[in-house]
mmCIF file of C-alpha atoms and ligand atoms in Angstrom:
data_model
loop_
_atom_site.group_PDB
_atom_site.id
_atom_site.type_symbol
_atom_site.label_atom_id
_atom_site.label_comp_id
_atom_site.label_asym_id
_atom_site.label_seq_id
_atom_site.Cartn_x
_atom_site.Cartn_y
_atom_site.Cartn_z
ATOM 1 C CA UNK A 1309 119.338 54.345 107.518
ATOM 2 C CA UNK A 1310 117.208 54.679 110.790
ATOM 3 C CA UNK A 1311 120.101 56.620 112.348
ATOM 4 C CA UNK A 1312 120.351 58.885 108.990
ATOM 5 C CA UNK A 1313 116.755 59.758 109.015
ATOM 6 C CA UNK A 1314 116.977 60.125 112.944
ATOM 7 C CA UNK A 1315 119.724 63.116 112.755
ATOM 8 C CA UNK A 1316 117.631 64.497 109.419
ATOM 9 C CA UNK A 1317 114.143 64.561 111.850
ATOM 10 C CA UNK A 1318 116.259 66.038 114.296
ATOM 11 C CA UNK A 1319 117.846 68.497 112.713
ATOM 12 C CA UNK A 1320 115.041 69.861 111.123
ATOM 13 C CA UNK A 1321 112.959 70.113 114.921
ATOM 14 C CA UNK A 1322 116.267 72.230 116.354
ATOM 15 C CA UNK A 1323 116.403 74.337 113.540
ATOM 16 C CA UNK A 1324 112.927 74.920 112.443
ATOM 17 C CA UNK A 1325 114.156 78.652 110.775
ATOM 18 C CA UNK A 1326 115.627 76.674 108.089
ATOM 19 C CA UNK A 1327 112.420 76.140 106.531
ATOM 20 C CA UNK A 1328 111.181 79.461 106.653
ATOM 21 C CA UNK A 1329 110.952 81.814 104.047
ATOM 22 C CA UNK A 1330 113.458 84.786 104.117
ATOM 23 C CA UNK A 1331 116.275 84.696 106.697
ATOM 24 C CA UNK A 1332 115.660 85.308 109.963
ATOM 25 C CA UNK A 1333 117.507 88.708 111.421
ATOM 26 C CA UNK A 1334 120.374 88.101 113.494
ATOM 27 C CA UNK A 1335 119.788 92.115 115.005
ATOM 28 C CA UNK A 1336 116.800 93.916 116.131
ATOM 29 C CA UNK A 1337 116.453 95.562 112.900
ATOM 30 C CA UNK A 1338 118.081 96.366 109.617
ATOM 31 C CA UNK A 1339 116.570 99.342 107.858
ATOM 32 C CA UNK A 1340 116.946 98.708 104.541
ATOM 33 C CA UNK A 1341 119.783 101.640 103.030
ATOM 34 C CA UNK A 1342 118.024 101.569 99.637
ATOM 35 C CA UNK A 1343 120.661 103.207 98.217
ATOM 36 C CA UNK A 1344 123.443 100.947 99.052
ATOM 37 C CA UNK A 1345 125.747 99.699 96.316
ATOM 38 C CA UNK A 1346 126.735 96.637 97.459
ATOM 39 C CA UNK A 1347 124.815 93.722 96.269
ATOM 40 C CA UNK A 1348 123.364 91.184 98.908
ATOM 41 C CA UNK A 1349 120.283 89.272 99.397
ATOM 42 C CA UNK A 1350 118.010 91.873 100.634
ATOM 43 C CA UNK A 1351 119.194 95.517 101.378
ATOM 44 C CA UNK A 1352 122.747 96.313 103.390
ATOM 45 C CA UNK A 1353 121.629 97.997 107.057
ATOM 46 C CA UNK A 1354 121.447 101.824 107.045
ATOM 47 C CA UNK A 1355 123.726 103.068 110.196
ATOM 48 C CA UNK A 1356 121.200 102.317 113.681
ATOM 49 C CA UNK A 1357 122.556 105.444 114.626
ATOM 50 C CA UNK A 1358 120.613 107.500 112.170
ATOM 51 C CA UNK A 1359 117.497 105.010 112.201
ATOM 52 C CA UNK A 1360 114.255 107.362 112.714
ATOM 53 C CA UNK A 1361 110.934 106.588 113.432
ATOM 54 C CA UNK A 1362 109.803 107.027 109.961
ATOM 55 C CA UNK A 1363 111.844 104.255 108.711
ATOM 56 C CA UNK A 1364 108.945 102.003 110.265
ATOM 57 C CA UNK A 1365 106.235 103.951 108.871
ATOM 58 C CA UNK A 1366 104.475 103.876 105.570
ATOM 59 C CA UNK A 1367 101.493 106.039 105.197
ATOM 60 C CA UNK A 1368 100.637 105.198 101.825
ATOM 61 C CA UNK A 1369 97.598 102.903 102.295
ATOM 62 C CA UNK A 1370 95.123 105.507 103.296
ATOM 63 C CA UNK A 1371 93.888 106.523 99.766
ATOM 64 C CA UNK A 1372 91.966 103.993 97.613
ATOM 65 C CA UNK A 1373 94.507 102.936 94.738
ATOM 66 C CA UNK A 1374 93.296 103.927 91.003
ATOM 67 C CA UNK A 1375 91.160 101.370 89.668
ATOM 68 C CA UNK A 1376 90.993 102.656 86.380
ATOM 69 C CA UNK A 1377 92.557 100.240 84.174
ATOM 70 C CA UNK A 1378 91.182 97.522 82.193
ATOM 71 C CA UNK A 1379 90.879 94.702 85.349
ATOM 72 C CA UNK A 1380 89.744 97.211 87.625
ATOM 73 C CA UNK A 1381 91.681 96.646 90.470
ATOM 74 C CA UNK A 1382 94.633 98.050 92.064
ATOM 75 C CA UNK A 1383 97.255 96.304 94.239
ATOM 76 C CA UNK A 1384 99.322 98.370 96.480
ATOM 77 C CA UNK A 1385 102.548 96.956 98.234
ATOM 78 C CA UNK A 1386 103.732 97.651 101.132
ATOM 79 C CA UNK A 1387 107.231 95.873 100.370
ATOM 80 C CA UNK A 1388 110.663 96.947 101.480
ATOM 81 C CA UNK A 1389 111.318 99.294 98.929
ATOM 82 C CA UNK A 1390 108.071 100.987 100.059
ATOM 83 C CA UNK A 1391 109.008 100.821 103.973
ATOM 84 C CA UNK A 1392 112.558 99.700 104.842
ATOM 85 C CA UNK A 1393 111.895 98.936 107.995
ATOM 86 C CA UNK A 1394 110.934 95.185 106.772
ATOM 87 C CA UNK A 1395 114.611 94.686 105.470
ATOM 88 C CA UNK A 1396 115.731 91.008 107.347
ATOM 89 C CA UNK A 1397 111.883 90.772 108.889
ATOM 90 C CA UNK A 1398 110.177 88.172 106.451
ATOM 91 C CA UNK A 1399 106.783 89.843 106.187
ATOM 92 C CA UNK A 1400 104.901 92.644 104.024
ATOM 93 C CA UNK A 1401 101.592 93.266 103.002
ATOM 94 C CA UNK A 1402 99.069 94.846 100.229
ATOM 95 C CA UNK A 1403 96.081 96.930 99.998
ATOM 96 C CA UNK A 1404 93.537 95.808 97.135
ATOM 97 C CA UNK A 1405 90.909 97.676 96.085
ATOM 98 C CA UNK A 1406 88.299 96.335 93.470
ATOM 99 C CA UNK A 1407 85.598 98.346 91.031
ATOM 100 C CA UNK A 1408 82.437 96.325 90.870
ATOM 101 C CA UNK A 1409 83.178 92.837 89.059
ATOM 102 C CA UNK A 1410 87.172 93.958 88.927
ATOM 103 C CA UNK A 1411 89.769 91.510 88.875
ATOM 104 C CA UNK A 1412 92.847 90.829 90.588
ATOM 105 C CA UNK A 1413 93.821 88.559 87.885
ATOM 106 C CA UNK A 1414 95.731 85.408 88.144
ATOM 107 C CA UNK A 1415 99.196 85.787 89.855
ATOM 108 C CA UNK A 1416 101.766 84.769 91.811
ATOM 109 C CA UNK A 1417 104.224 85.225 94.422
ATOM 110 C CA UNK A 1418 107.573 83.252 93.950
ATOM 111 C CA UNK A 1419 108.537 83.756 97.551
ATOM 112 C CA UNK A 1420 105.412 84.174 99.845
ATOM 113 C CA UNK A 1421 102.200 82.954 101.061
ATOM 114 C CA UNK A 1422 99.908 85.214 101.058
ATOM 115 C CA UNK A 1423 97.330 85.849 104.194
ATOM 116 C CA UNK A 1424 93.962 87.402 102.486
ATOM 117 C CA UNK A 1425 91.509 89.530 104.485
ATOM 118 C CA UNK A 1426 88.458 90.990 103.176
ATOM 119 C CA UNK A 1427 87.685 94.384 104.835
ATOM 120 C CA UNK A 1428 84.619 95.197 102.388
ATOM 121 C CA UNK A 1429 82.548 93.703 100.307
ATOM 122 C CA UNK A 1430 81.953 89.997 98.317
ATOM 123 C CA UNK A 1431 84.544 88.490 96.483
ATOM 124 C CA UNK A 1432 85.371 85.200 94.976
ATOM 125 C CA UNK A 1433 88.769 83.700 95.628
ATOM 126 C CA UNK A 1434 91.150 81.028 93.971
ATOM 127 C CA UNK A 1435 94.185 78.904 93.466
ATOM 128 C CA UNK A 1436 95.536 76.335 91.208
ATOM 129 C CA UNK A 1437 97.492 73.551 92.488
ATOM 130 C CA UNK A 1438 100.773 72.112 90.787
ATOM 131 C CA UNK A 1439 100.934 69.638 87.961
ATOM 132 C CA UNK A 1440 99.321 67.263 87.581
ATOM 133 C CA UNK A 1441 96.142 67.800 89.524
ATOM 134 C CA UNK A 1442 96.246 71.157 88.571
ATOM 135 C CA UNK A 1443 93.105 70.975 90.822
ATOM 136 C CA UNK A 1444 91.476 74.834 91.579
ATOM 137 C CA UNK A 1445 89.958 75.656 95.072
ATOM 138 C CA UNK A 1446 87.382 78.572 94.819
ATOM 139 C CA UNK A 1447 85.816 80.031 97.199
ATOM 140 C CA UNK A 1448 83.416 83.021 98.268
ATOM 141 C CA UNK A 1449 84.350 85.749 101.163
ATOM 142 C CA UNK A 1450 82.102 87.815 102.807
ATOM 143 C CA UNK A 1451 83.617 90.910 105.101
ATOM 144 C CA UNK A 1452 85.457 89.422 107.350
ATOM 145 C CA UNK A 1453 87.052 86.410 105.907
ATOM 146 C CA UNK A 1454 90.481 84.823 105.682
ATOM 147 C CA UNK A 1455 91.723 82.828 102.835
ATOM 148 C CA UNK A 1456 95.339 81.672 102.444
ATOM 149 C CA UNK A 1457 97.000 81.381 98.811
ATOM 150 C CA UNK A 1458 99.893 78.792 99.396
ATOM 151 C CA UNK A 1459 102.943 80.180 98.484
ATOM 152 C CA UNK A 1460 103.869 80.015 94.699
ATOM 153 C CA UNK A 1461 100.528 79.054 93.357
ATOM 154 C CA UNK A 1462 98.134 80.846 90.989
ATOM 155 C CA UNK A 1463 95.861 82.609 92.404
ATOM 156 C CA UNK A 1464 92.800 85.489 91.882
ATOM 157 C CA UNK A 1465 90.291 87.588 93.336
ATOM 158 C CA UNK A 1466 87.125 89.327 91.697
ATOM 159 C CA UNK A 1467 84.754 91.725 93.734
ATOM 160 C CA UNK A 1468 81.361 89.422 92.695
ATOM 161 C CA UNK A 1469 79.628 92.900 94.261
ATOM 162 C CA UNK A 1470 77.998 95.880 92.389
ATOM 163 C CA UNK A 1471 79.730 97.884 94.812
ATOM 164 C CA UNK A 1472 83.915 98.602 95.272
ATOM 165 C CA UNK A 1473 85.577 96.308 97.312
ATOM 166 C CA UNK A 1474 88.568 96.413 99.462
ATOM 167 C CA UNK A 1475 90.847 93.898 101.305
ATOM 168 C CA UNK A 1476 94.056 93.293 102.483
ATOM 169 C CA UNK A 1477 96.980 90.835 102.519
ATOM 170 C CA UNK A 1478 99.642 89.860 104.592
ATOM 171 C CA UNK A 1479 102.846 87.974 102.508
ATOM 172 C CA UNK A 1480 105.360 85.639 104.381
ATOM 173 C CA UNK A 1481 108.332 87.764 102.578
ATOM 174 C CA UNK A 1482 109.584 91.564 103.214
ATOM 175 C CA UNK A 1483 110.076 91.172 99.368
ATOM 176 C CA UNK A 1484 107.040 88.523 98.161
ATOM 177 C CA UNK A 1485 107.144 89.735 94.141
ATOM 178 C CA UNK A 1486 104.079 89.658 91.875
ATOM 179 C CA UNK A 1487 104.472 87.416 88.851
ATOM 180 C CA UNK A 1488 100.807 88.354 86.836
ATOM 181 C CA UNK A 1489 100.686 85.430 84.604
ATOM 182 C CA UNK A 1490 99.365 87.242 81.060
ATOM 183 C CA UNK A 1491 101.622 90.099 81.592
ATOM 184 C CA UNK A 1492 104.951 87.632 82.063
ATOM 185 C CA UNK A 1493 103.893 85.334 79.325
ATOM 186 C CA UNK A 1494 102.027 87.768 76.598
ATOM 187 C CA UNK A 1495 103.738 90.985 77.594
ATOM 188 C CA UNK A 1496 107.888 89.909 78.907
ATOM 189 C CA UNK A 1497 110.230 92.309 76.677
ATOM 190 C CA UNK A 1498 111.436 90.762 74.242
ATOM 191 C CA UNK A 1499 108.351 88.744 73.216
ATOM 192 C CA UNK A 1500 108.488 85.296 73.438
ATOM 193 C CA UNK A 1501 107.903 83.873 69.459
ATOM 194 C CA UNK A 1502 104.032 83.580 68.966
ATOM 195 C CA UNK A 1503 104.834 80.506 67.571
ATOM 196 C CA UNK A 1504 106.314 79.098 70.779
ATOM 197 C CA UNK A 1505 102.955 80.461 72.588
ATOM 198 C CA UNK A 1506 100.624 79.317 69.906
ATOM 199 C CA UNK A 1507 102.182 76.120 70.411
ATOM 200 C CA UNK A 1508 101.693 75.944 74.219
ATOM 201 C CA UNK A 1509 98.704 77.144 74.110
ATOM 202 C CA UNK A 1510 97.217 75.183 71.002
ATOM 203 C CA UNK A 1511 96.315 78.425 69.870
ATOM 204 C CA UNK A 1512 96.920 80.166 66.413
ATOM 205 C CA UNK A 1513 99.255 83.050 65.869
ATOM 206 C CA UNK A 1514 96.819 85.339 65.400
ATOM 207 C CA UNK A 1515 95.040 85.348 68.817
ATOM 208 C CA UNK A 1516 98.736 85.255 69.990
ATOM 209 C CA UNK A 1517 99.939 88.123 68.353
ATOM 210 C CA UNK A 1518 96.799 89.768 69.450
ATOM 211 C CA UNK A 1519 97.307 88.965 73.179
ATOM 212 C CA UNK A 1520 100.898 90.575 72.675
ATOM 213 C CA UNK A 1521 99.301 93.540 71.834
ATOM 214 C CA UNK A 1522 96.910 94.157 74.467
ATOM 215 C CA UNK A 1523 100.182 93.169 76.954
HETATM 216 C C1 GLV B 359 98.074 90.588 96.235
HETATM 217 O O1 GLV B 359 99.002 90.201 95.646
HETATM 218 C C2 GLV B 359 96.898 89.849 96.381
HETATM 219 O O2 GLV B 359 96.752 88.765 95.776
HETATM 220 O O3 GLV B 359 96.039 90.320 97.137
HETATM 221 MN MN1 MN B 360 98.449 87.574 95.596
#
């Protein structure tokens, strides 16, 4: 048994890529060739030969994103679909901008922990541990601050400011996904029954079906 857990220990010291995240590259790059037909995990390689400069460069963070909706934030990803370059590389990142009092409501990402900077202003930050604590850390930032949001939990941010806000993250995955929890369970196409939901949420159907509508 000693012996079993001995080769486990070790084999998990040698190889410590096996626990990370997305796969590590085998090549100094990748590009992702988003137009590729053939399925793999990830993106096939575009030819090196025809890799530019541009690949690696996204200049799509430099404008505030459009707050006007009804949370009042915006997210915007800098994925792999958005620069390609980060095919095989394990790491992305966000711009979030905030109204006054907007939201960056409660979300996930199933595969990345997230890295959370605040460049500007106040805001008060979250997660929700796994059953059954289900215990919530909070926290305030101030300009400045770094908060991590384990990977796969719940998590927030609101701007607790009268003035915008703006921050940025850093995600363990070239491809981290959002899951936004109202939107997958009040708004996923088809609807799932209200009465499942009013069920789980020992509600009735009518705030259900009203929740469907706003999703
Ligand atoms: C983005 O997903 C964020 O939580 O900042
Ligand atoms: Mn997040």
């Amino acid at each position: 048994m000693a012996r079993v857990f001995g080769s486990f220990l070790l084999l998990v010291l040698v190889f410590p890529a096996t626990m990370a995240t997305d796969p590590s590259p085998l090549q100094d790059f990748c590009v992702a060739d988003l137009n590729g037909q053939v399925l793999v995990n990830g993106f096939t390689c575009k030819n090196p030969n025809l890799v530019q400069a541009d690949d690696f460069y996204f200049g799509g963070l430099r404008m505030k994103g459009n707050t006007s909706n009804p949370v009042g934030s915006k997210v915007s990803t800098v994925f792999v679909e958005q620069l390609p370059g980060l095919n095989t590389l394990g790491i992305a990142m966000a711009r979030v901008d905030y109204e006054p009092w907007g939201l960056n409501p409660p979300h996930f990402h199933p595969r990345a922990t997230e890295l959370f900077t605040v460049l500007k202003g106040t805001l008060e930050v979250g997660f929700v541990t796994s059953n059954p604590e289900n215990r919530f850390i909070t926290k305030v930032l101030q300009e400045g601050d770094v908060f991590v949001f384990p990977m796969r939990l719940v998590h927030f941010q609101r701007n607790i400011g009268n003035t915008s806000a703006l921050a940025v993250s850093t995600l363990s995955s070239q491809n981290p996904g959002i899951v936004t929890i109202a939107n997958a369970v009040f708004g996923s196409k088809p609807d799932i029954s209200t009465d499942i939901l009013a069920k789980a949420f020992q509600s009735t159907n009518d705030i259900i079906e009203t929740l469907h509508l706003k999703f």
